[in-house]
Coordinates of C-alpha atoms in Angstrom, one line a residue:
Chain A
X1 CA -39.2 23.8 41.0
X2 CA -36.0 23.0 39.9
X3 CA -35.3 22.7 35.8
X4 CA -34.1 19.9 34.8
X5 CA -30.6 19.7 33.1
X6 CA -30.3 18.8 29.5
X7 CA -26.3 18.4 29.8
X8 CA -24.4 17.8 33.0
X9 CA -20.8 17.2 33.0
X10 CA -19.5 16.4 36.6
X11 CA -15.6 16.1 37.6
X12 CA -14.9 16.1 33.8
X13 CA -11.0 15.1 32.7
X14 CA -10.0 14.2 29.5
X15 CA -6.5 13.0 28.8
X16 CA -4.5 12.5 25.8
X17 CA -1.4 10.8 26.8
X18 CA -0.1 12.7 29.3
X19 CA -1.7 16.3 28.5
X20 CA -4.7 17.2 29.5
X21 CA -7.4 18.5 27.3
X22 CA -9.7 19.1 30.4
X23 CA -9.2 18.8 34.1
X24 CA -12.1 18.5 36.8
X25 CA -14.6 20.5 34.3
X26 CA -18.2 20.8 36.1
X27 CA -21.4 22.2 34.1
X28 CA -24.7 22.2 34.0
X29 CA -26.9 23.4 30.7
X30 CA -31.0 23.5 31.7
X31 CA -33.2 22.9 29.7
X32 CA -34.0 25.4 27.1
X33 CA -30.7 27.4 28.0
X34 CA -28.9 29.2 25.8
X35 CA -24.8 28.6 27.0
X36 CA -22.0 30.3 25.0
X37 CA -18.8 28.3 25.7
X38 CA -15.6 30.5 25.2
X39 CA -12.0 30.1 24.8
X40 CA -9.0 30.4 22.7
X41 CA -8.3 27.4 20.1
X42 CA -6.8 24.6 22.2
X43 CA -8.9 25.4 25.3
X44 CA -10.7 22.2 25.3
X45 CA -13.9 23.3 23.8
X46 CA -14.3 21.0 20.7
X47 CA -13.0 17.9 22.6
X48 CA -15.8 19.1 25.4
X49 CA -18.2 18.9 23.1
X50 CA -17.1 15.7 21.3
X51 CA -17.6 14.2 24.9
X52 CA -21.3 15.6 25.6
X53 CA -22.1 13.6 21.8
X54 CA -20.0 11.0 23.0
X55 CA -17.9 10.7 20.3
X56 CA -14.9 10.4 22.8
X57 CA -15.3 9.5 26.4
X58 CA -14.1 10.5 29.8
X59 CA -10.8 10.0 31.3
X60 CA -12.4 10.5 34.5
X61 CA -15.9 11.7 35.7
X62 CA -19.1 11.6 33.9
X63 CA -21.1 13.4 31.1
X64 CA -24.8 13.2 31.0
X65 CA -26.9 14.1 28.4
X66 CA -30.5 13.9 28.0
X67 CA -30.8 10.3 29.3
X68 CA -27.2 8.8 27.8
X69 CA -24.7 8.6 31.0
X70 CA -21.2 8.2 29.4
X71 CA -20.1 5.7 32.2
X72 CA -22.7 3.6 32.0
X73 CA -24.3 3.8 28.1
X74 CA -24.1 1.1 26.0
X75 CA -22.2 1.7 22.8
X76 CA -24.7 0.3 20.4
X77 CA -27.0 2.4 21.8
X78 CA -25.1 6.2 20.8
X79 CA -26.9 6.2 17.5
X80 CA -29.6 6.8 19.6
X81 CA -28.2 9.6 21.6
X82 CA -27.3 11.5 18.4
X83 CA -30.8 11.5 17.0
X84 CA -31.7 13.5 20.4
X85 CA -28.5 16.1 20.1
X86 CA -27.9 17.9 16.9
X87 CA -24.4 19.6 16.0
X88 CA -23.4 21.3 13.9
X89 CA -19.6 22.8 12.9
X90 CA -17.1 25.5 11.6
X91 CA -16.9 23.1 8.3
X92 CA -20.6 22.5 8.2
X93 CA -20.0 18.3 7.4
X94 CA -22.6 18.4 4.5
X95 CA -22.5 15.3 2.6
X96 CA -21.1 17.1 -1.1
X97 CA -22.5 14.4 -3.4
X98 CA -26.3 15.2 -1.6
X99 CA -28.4 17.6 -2.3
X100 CA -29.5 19.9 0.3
X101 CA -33.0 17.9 0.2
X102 CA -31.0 14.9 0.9
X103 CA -28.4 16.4 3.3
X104 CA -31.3 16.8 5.7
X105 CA -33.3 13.9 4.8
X106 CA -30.7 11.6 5.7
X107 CA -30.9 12.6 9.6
X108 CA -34.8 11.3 9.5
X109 CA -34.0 7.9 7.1
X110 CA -31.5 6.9 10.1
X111 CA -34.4 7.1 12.2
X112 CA -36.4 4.9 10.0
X113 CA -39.2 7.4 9.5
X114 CA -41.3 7.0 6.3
X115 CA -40.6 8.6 3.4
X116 CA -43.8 10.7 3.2
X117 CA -43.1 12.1 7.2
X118 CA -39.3 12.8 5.8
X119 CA -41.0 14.8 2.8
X120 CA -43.6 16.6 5.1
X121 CA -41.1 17.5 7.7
X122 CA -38.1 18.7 5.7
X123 CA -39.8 20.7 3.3
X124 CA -41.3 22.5 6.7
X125 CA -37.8 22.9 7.9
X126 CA -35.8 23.9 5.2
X127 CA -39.2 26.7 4.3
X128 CA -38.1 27.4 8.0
X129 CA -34.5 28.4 7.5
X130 CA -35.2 30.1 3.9
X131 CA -33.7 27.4 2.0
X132 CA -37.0 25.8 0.5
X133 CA -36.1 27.4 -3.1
X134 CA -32.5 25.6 -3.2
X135 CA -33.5 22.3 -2.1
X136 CA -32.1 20.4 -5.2
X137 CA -28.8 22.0 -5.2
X138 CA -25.4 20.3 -4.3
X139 CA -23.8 21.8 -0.8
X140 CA -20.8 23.5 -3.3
X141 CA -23.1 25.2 -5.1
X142 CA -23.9 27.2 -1.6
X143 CA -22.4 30.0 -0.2
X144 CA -21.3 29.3 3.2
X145 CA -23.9 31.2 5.4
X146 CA -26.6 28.7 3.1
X147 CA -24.5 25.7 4.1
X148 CA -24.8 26.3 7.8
X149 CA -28.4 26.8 7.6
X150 CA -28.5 23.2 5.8
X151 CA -26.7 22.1 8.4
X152 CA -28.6 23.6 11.1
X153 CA -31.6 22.2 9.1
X154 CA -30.3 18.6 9.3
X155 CA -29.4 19.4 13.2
X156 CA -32.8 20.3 14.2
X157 CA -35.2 18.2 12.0
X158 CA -35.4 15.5 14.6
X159 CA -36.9 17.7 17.7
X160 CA -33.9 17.5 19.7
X161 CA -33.3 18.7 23.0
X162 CA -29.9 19.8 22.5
X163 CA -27.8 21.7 20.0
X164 CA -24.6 21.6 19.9
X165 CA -22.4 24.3 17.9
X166 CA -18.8 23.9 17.3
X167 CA -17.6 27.7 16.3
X168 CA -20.7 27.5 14.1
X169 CA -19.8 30.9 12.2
X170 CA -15.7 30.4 12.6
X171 CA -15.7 30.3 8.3
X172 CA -18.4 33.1 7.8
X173 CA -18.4 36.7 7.5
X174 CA -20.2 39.4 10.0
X175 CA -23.2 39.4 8.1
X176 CA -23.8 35.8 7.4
X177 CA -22.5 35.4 11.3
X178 CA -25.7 37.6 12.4
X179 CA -28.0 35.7 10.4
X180 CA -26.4 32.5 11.9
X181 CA -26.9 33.6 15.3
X182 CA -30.2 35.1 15.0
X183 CA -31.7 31.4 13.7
X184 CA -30.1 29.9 16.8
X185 CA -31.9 32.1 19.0
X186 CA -34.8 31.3 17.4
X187 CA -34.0 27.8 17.9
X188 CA -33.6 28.0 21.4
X189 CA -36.9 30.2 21.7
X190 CA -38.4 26.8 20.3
X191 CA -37.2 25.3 23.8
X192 CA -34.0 23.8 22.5
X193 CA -31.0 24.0 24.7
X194 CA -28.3 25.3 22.9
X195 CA -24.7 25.2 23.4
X196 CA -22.1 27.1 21.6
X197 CA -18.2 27.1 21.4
X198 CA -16.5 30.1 19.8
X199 CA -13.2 31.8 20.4
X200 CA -14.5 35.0 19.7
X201 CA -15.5 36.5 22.9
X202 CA -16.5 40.0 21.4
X203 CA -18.5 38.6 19.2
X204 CA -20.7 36.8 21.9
X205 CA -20.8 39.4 25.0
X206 CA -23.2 41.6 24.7
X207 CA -26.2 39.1 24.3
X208 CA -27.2 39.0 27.7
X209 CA -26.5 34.7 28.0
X210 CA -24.5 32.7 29.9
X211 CA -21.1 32.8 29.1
X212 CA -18.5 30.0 30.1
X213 CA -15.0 30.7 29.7
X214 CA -12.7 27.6 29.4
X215 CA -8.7 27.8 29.2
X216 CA -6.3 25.4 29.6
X217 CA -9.0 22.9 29.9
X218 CA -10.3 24.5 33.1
X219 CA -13.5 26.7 33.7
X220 CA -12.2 29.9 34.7
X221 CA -15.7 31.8 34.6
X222 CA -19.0 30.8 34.5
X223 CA -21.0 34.1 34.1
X224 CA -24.8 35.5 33.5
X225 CA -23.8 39.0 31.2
X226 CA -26.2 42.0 30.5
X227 CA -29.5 41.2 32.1
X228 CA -30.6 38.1 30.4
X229 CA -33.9 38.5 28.5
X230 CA -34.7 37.8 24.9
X231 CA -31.6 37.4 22.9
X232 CA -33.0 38.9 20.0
X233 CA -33.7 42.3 20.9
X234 CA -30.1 42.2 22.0
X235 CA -29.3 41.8 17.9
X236 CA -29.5 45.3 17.3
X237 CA -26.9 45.6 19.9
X238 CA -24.8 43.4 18.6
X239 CA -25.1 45.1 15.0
X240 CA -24.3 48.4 16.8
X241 CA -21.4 47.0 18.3
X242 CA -20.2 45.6 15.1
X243 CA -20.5 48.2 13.5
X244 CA -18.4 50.2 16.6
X245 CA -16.0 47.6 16.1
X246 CA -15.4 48.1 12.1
X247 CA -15.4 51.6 12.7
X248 CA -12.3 51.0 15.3
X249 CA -10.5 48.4 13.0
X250 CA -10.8 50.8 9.8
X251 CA -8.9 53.9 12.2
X252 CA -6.8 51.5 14.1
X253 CA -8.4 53.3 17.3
X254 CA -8.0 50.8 20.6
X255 CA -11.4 50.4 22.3
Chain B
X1 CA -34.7 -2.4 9.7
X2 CA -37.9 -1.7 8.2
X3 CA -38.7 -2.2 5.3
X4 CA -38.9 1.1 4.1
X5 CA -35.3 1.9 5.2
X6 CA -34.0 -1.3 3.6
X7 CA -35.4 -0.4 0.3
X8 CA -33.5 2.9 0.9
X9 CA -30.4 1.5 1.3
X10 CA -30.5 -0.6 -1.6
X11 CA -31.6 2.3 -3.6
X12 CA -29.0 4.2 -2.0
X13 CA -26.0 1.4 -2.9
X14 CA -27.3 2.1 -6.5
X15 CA -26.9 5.8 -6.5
X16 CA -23.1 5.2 -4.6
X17 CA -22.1 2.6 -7.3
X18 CA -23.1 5.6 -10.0
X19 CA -21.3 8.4 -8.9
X20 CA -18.6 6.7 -7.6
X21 CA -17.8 5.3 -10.9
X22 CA -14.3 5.7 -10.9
X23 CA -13.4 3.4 -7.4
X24 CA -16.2 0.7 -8.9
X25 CA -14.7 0.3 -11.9
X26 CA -11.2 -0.1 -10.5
X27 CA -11.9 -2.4 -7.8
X28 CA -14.3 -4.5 -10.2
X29 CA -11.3 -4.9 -12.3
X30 CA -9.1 -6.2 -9.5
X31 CA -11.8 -8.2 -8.5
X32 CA -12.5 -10.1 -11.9
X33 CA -9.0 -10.5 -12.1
X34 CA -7.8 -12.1 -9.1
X35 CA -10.9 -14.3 -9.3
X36 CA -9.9 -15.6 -12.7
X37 CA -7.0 -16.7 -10.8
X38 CA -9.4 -18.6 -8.9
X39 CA -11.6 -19.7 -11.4
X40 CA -8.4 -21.1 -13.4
X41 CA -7.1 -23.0 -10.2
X42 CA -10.9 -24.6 -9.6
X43 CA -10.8 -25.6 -13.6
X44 CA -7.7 -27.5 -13.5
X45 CA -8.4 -28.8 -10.3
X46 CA -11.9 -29.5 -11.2
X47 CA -10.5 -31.0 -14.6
X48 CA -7.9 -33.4 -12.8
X49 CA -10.6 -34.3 -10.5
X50 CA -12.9 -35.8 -13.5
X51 CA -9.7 -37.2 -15.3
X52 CA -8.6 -39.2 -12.2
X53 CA -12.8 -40.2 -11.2
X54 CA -12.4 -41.5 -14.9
X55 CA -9.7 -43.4 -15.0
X56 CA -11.0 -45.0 -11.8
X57 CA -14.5 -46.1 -13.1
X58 CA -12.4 -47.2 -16.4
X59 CA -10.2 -49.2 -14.2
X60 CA -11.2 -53.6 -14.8
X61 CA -9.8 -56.5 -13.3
X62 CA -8.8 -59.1 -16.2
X63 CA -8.9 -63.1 -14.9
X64 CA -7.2 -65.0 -17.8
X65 CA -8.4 -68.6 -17.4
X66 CA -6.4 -72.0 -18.4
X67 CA -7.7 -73.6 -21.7
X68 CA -8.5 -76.8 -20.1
X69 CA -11.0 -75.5 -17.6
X70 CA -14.5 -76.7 -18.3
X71 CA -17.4 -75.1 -18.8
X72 CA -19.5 -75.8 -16.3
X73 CA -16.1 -74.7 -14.0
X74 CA -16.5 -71.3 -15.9
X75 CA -20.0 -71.3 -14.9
X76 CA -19.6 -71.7 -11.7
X77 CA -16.4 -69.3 -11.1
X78 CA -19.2 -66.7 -12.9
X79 CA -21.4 -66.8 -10.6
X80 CA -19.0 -67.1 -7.5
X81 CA -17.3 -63.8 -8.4
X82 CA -20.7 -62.2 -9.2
X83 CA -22.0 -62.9 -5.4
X84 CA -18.1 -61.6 -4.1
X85 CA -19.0 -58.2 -2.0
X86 CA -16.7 -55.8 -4.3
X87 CA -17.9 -56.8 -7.5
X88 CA -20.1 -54.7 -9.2
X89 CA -20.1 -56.4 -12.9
X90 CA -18.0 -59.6 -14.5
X91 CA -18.4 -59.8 -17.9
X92 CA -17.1 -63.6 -19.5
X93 CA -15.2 -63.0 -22.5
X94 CA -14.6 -66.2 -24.6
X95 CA -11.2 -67.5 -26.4
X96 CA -13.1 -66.5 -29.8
X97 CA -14.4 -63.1 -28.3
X98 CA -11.6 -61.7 -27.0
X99 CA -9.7 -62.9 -30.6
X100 CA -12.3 -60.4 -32.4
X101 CA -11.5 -57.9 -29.7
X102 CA -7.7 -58.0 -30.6
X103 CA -8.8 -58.1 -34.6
X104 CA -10.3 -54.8 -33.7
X105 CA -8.3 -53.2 -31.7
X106 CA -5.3 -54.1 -34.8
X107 CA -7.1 -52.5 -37.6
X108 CA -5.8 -52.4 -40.8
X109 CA -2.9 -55.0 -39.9
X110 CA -5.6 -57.3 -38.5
X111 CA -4.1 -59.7 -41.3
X112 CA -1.3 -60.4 -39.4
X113 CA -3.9 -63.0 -37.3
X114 CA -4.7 -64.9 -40.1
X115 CA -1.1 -66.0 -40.6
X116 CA -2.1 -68.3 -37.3
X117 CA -3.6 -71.9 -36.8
X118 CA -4.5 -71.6 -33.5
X119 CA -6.4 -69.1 -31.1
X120 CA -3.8 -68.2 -29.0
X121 CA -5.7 -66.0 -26.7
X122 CA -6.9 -67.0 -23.4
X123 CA -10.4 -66.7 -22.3
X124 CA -11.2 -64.6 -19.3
X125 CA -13.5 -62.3 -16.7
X126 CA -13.5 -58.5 -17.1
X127 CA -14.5 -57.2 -13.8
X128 CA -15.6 -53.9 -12.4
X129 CA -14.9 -53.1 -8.3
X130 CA -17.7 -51.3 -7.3
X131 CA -15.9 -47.9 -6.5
X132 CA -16.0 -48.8 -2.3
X133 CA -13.3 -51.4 -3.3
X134 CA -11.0 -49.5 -5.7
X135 CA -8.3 -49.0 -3.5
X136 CA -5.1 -50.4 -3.7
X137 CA -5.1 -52.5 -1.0
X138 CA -8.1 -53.9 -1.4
X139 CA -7.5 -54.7 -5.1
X140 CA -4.6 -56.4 -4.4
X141 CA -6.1 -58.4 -1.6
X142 CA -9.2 -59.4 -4.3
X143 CA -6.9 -60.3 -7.5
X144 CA -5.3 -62.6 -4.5
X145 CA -8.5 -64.5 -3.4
X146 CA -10.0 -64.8 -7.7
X147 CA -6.0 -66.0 -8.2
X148 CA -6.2 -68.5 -6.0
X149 CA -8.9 -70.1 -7.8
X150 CA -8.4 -73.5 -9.4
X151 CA -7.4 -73.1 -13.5
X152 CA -7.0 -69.3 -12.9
X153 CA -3.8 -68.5 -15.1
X154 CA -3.2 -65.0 -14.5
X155 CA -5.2 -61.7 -12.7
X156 CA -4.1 -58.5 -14.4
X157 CA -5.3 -54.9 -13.2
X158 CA -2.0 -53.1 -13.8
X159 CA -0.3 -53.0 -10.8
X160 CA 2.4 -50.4 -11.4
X161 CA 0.0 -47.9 -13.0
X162 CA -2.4 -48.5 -10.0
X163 CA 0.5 -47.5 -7.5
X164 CA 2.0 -44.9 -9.7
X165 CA -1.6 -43.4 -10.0
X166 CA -2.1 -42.9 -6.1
X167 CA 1.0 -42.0 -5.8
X168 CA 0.5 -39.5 -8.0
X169 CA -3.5 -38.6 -6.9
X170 CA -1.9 -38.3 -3.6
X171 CA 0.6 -35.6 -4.3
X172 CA -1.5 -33.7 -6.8
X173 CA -4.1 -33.8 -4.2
X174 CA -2.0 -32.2 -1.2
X175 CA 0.0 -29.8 -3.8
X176 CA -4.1 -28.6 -4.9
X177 CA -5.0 -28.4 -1.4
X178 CA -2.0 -26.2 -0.7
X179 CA -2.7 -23.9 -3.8
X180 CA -6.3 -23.8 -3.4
X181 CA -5.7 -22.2 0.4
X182 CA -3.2 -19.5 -0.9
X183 CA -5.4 -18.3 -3.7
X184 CA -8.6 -18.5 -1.6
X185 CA -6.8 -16.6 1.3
X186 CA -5.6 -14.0 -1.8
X187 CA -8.2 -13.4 -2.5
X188 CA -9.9 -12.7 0.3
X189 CA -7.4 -9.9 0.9
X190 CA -7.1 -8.7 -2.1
X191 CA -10.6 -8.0 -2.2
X192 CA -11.6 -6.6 0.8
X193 CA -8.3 -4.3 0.0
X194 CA -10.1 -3.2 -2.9
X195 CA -13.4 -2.7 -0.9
X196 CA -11.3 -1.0 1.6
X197 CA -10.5 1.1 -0.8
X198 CA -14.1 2.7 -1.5
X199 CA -14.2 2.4 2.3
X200 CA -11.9 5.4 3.1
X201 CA -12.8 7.3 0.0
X202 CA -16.4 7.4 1.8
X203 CA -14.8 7.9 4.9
X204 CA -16.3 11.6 5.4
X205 CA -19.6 10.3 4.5
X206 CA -19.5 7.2 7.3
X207 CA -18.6 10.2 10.0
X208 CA -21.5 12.3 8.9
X209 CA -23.8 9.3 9.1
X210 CA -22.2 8.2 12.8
X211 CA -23.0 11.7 13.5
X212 CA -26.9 12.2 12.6
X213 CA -27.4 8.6 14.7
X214 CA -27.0 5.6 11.8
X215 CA -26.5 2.6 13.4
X216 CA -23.8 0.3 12.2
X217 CA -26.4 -1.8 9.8
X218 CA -27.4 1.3 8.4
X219 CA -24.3 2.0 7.4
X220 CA -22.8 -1.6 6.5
X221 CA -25.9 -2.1 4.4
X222 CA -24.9 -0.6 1.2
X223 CA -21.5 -1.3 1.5
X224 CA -22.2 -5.4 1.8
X225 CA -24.9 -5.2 -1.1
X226 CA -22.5 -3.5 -3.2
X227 CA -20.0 -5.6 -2.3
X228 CA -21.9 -8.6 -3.5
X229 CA -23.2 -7.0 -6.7
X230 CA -19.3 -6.2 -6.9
X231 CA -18.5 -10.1 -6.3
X232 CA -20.9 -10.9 -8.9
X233 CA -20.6 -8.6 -11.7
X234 CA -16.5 -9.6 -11.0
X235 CA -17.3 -13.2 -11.0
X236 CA -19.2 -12.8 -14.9
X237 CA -16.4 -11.0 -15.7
X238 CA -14.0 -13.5 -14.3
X239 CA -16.5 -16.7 -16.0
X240 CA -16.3 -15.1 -19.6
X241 CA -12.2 -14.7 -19.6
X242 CA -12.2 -18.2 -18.4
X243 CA -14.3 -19.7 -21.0
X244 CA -12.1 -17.5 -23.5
X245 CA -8.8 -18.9 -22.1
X246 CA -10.3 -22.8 -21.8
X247 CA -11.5 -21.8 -25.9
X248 CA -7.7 -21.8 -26.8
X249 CA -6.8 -24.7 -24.2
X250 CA -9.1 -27.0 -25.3
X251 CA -7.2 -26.8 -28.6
X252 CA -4.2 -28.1 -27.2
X253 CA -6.1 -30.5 -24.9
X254 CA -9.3 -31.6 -26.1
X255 CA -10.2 -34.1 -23.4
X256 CA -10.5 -30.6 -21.1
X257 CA -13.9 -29.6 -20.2
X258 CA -15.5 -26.7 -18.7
X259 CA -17.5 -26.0 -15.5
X260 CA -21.0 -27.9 -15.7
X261 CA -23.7 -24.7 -15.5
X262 CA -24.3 -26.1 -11.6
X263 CA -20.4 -25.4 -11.1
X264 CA -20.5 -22.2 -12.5
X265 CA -23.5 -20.6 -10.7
X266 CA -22.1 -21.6 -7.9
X267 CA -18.6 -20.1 -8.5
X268 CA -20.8 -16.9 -9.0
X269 CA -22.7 -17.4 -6.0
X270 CA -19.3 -17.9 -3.8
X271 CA -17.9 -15.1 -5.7
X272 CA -21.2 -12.7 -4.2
X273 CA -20.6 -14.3 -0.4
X274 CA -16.4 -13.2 -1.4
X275 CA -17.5 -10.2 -2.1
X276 CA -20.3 -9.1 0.5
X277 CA -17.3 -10.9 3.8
X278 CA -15.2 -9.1 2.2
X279 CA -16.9 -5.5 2.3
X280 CA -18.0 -6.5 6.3
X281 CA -14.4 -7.4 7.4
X282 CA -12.9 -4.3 5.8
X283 CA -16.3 -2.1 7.6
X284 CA -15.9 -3.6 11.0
X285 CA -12.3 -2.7 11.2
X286 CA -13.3 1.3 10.2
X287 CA -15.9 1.7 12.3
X288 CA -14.2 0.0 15.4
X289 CA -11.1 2.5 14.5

């Protein structure tokens, strides 16, 4: 049986005046995928996923996701869409006059939901991404690794199908980037498709997922690396690598 | 929006107004102020307004009558004006009355009337229009039909002052008009300036919010209820300076008055609608953006 798609961008171009941001992009994200989305800054990867949340829209072609189709969805009705995707980004977007209760609250009150669900439901998530104990804190009083998690928190507290991360670990360091990484496999474990931009190839290669590289707004690769499997025992990897890689930088050796 | 949510927001506009302080206070300031511009402009017009609504109702018709007419003439004239379609009151004033009336209105140097022999005053009919009829025109055309009567010396209602006065009430009226669209239109702008003001220096918040899935109302909410709690609190503000600066006017001018408590709770309540249009306007330009 074929798995459904969660995200399915088909002849995709985006133009901004005359330059092209993407050209005749085609991809397909199952559900429950894990997709690492690769490129150099100005590839097209932001604006790629600005188009899957529909925050911009297609010069040409057509973006599904879930069940929002970007040619035919009704404005009004994107609230909606974004309540099924989460996303979350380099400069985390945490409202700084919130606390971190609120910061992931605020996702569910859009929604609606009563205040006693919201209570039940982000004290669960925020126990979930170790942040339970900081819950009445202001974002700045956060180091950046806790700031991602609360926005990760806020991402995910609605169930949605899709996660969207926009070089989700671009502003943190090795150790915090791990720590990142490892929640969002544990994310997608939960049957959450996720999909993550970074420029950092190395950082990304040795997990055994689906890497797409995007350049020049064009899909150059679309690849299956390692031999797919759990992502997480493919951490300890990564760690050795990293720690292969330090070695390198510290003696200037050239892998 | 349920209800739930609602009280949220209103919560929520609360919490914004307190740590935002700074932007508050400023735009509440540029809102009292430009609407005590407004305030002064409805005074004085509202003032001009009563003046000239005043001078109308005080306006009467005098009908002095020969000396020779008879009685029973009188009488009869009485009751012919009375059943006339404009007339709303006649009022007979005898040759002795209206001597009294003049003793009066001399005072002190009432002795001067004593040096007479005879009651050289006329007798005659005060009458009041019924406010349908106080037009020009139609004045003119019913001091014409009473001075045609038989023994009918003279009809008086000040016919220069009554053109001079529409004239006037004309002008004043079209110059108020005028002013009254400028400084409403001001003040529209000014305000929703201010509001959009707050506007962009919540711009980062409105993003996040688009970006979890708030709808629009969810996110115009606050902004119109504090935008009306704005207008308000701006429009007390605004009240208060007025009454301060109609204090030292009404020294100069005592026949001023100020706004009946109706007029005033109104202002306020126009001052809230200001405020809450002006806070949508600015809103649906930034989101559409």
């Amino acid at each position: 049986m074929e798995e459904r798609n969660v995200i399915g961008v088909y002849h995709l171009t985006k133009k901004y005046g005359d330059q092209y941001a993407l050209k005749d992009v085609n991809l397909q994200v199952g559900n429950g995928e894990f997709v690492f989305l690769v490129g150099p800054s100005g590839a097209g990867k932001s604006t790629l996923l600005r188009l899957i949340y529909m925050d911009e829209f297609p010069t040409d072609g057509q973006v599904v996701a879930g069940s929002f189709v970007s040619t035919t969805v009704d404005r009004k009705k994107i609230p909606y869409l974004r309540r099924k995707i989460g996303v979350i980004f380099q400069d985390f977007k945490l409202l700084e006059d919130r606390d971190v209760f609120e910061n992931v609250a605020i996702a569910m009150r859009v929604t609606g939901e009563k205040s006693y669900e919201i209570k039940k439901l982000v004290i669960h998530i925020l126990t979930q991404v170790g942040l339970y104990h900081k819950r009445n804190d202001l974002p700045r009083k956060l180091s950046g690794g806790e700031q991602q998690r609360v926005a990760i928190a806020r991402a995910i507290v609605n169930r949605p199908a899709i996660l969207l991360a926009d070089e989700p670990t671009g502003n943190l360091d090795p150790d915090v980037t791990e720590e990142i990484l490892r929640l969002l496999f544990r994310i997608n474990s939960g049957g959450t498709a996720v999909l993550m931009a970074t420029h950092n190839l190395s950082l990304v290669e040795n997990f055994g997922q689906r890497i797409v590289h995007l350049k020049d707004g064009i899909i150059h690769e679309d690849r299956l690396t390692g031999l797919g499997g759990n992502p997480s025992d493919k951490l300890s990897e990564y760690r050795w690598n990293r720690k292969r890689l330090d070695k390198q930088e510290t003696t200037g050796e050239l892998r | 929006m349920s209800v739930h949510q609602l009280l949220y927001l209103i919560k929520e506009s609360f919490r914004t107004i307190k740590r935002h302080k700074g932007v508050t206070a400023i735009s509440i300031i540029i809102m009292s102020l430009t609407l005590l511009i407004l305030a002064v402009f409805l005074l004085v017009t509202d003032n001009m307004l009563m003046f000239m609504s005043q001078a109308r109702e005080e306006m009467r018709i005098y009908v002095y009558l020969e000396d020779s007419l008879d009685r029973s003439v009188i009488e009869d004239y009485h009751r012919r004006i009375l059943s006339m379609l404009e007339v709303e009151q006649v009022v007979f004033i005898s040759k002795e009355e209206a001597l009294l009336e003049f003793r009066e209105e001399l005072g002190e140097e009432s002795d001067l009337l004593d040096a007479l022999d005879t009651n050289p005053l006329p007798a005659s009919f005060r009458i009041a229009l019924k406010s349908a009829y106080k037009d020009k025109n139609k004045i003119e055309l019913f001091a014409s039909k009473v001075g045609g009567l038989e023994g009918v010396e003279e009809v008086r209602y000040g016919k220069d002052f009554l053109e001079k006065f529409s004239t006037i009430m004309k002008g004043f009226l079209y110059v108020d008009a005028f002013i009254g669209i400028v400084v409403i239109l001001s003040t529209i702008f000014i305000i929703s300036n201010a509001v959009r003001l707050s506007v962009v220096s919540r711009k980062r918040s409105i993003e996040i919010l688009k970006l979890v899935g708030a709808t629009n109302r969810f996110i115009t909410t606050p902004f119109i209820f504090e935008g009306a709690l704005q207008g308000g609190i701006a429009s007390f503000i605004a009240m208060a300076m007025l009454f301060f600066i109609f204090l030292v006017g009404v020294k100069f001018l005592p026949e001023l008055s100020f706004f009946s408590p109706e007029k005033a709770f109104a202002f306020i309540l126009l001052c809230v609608l200001i405020g809450s249009a002006g806070s949508f306007t600015a809103l649906r330009r930034f989101l559409r953006a």
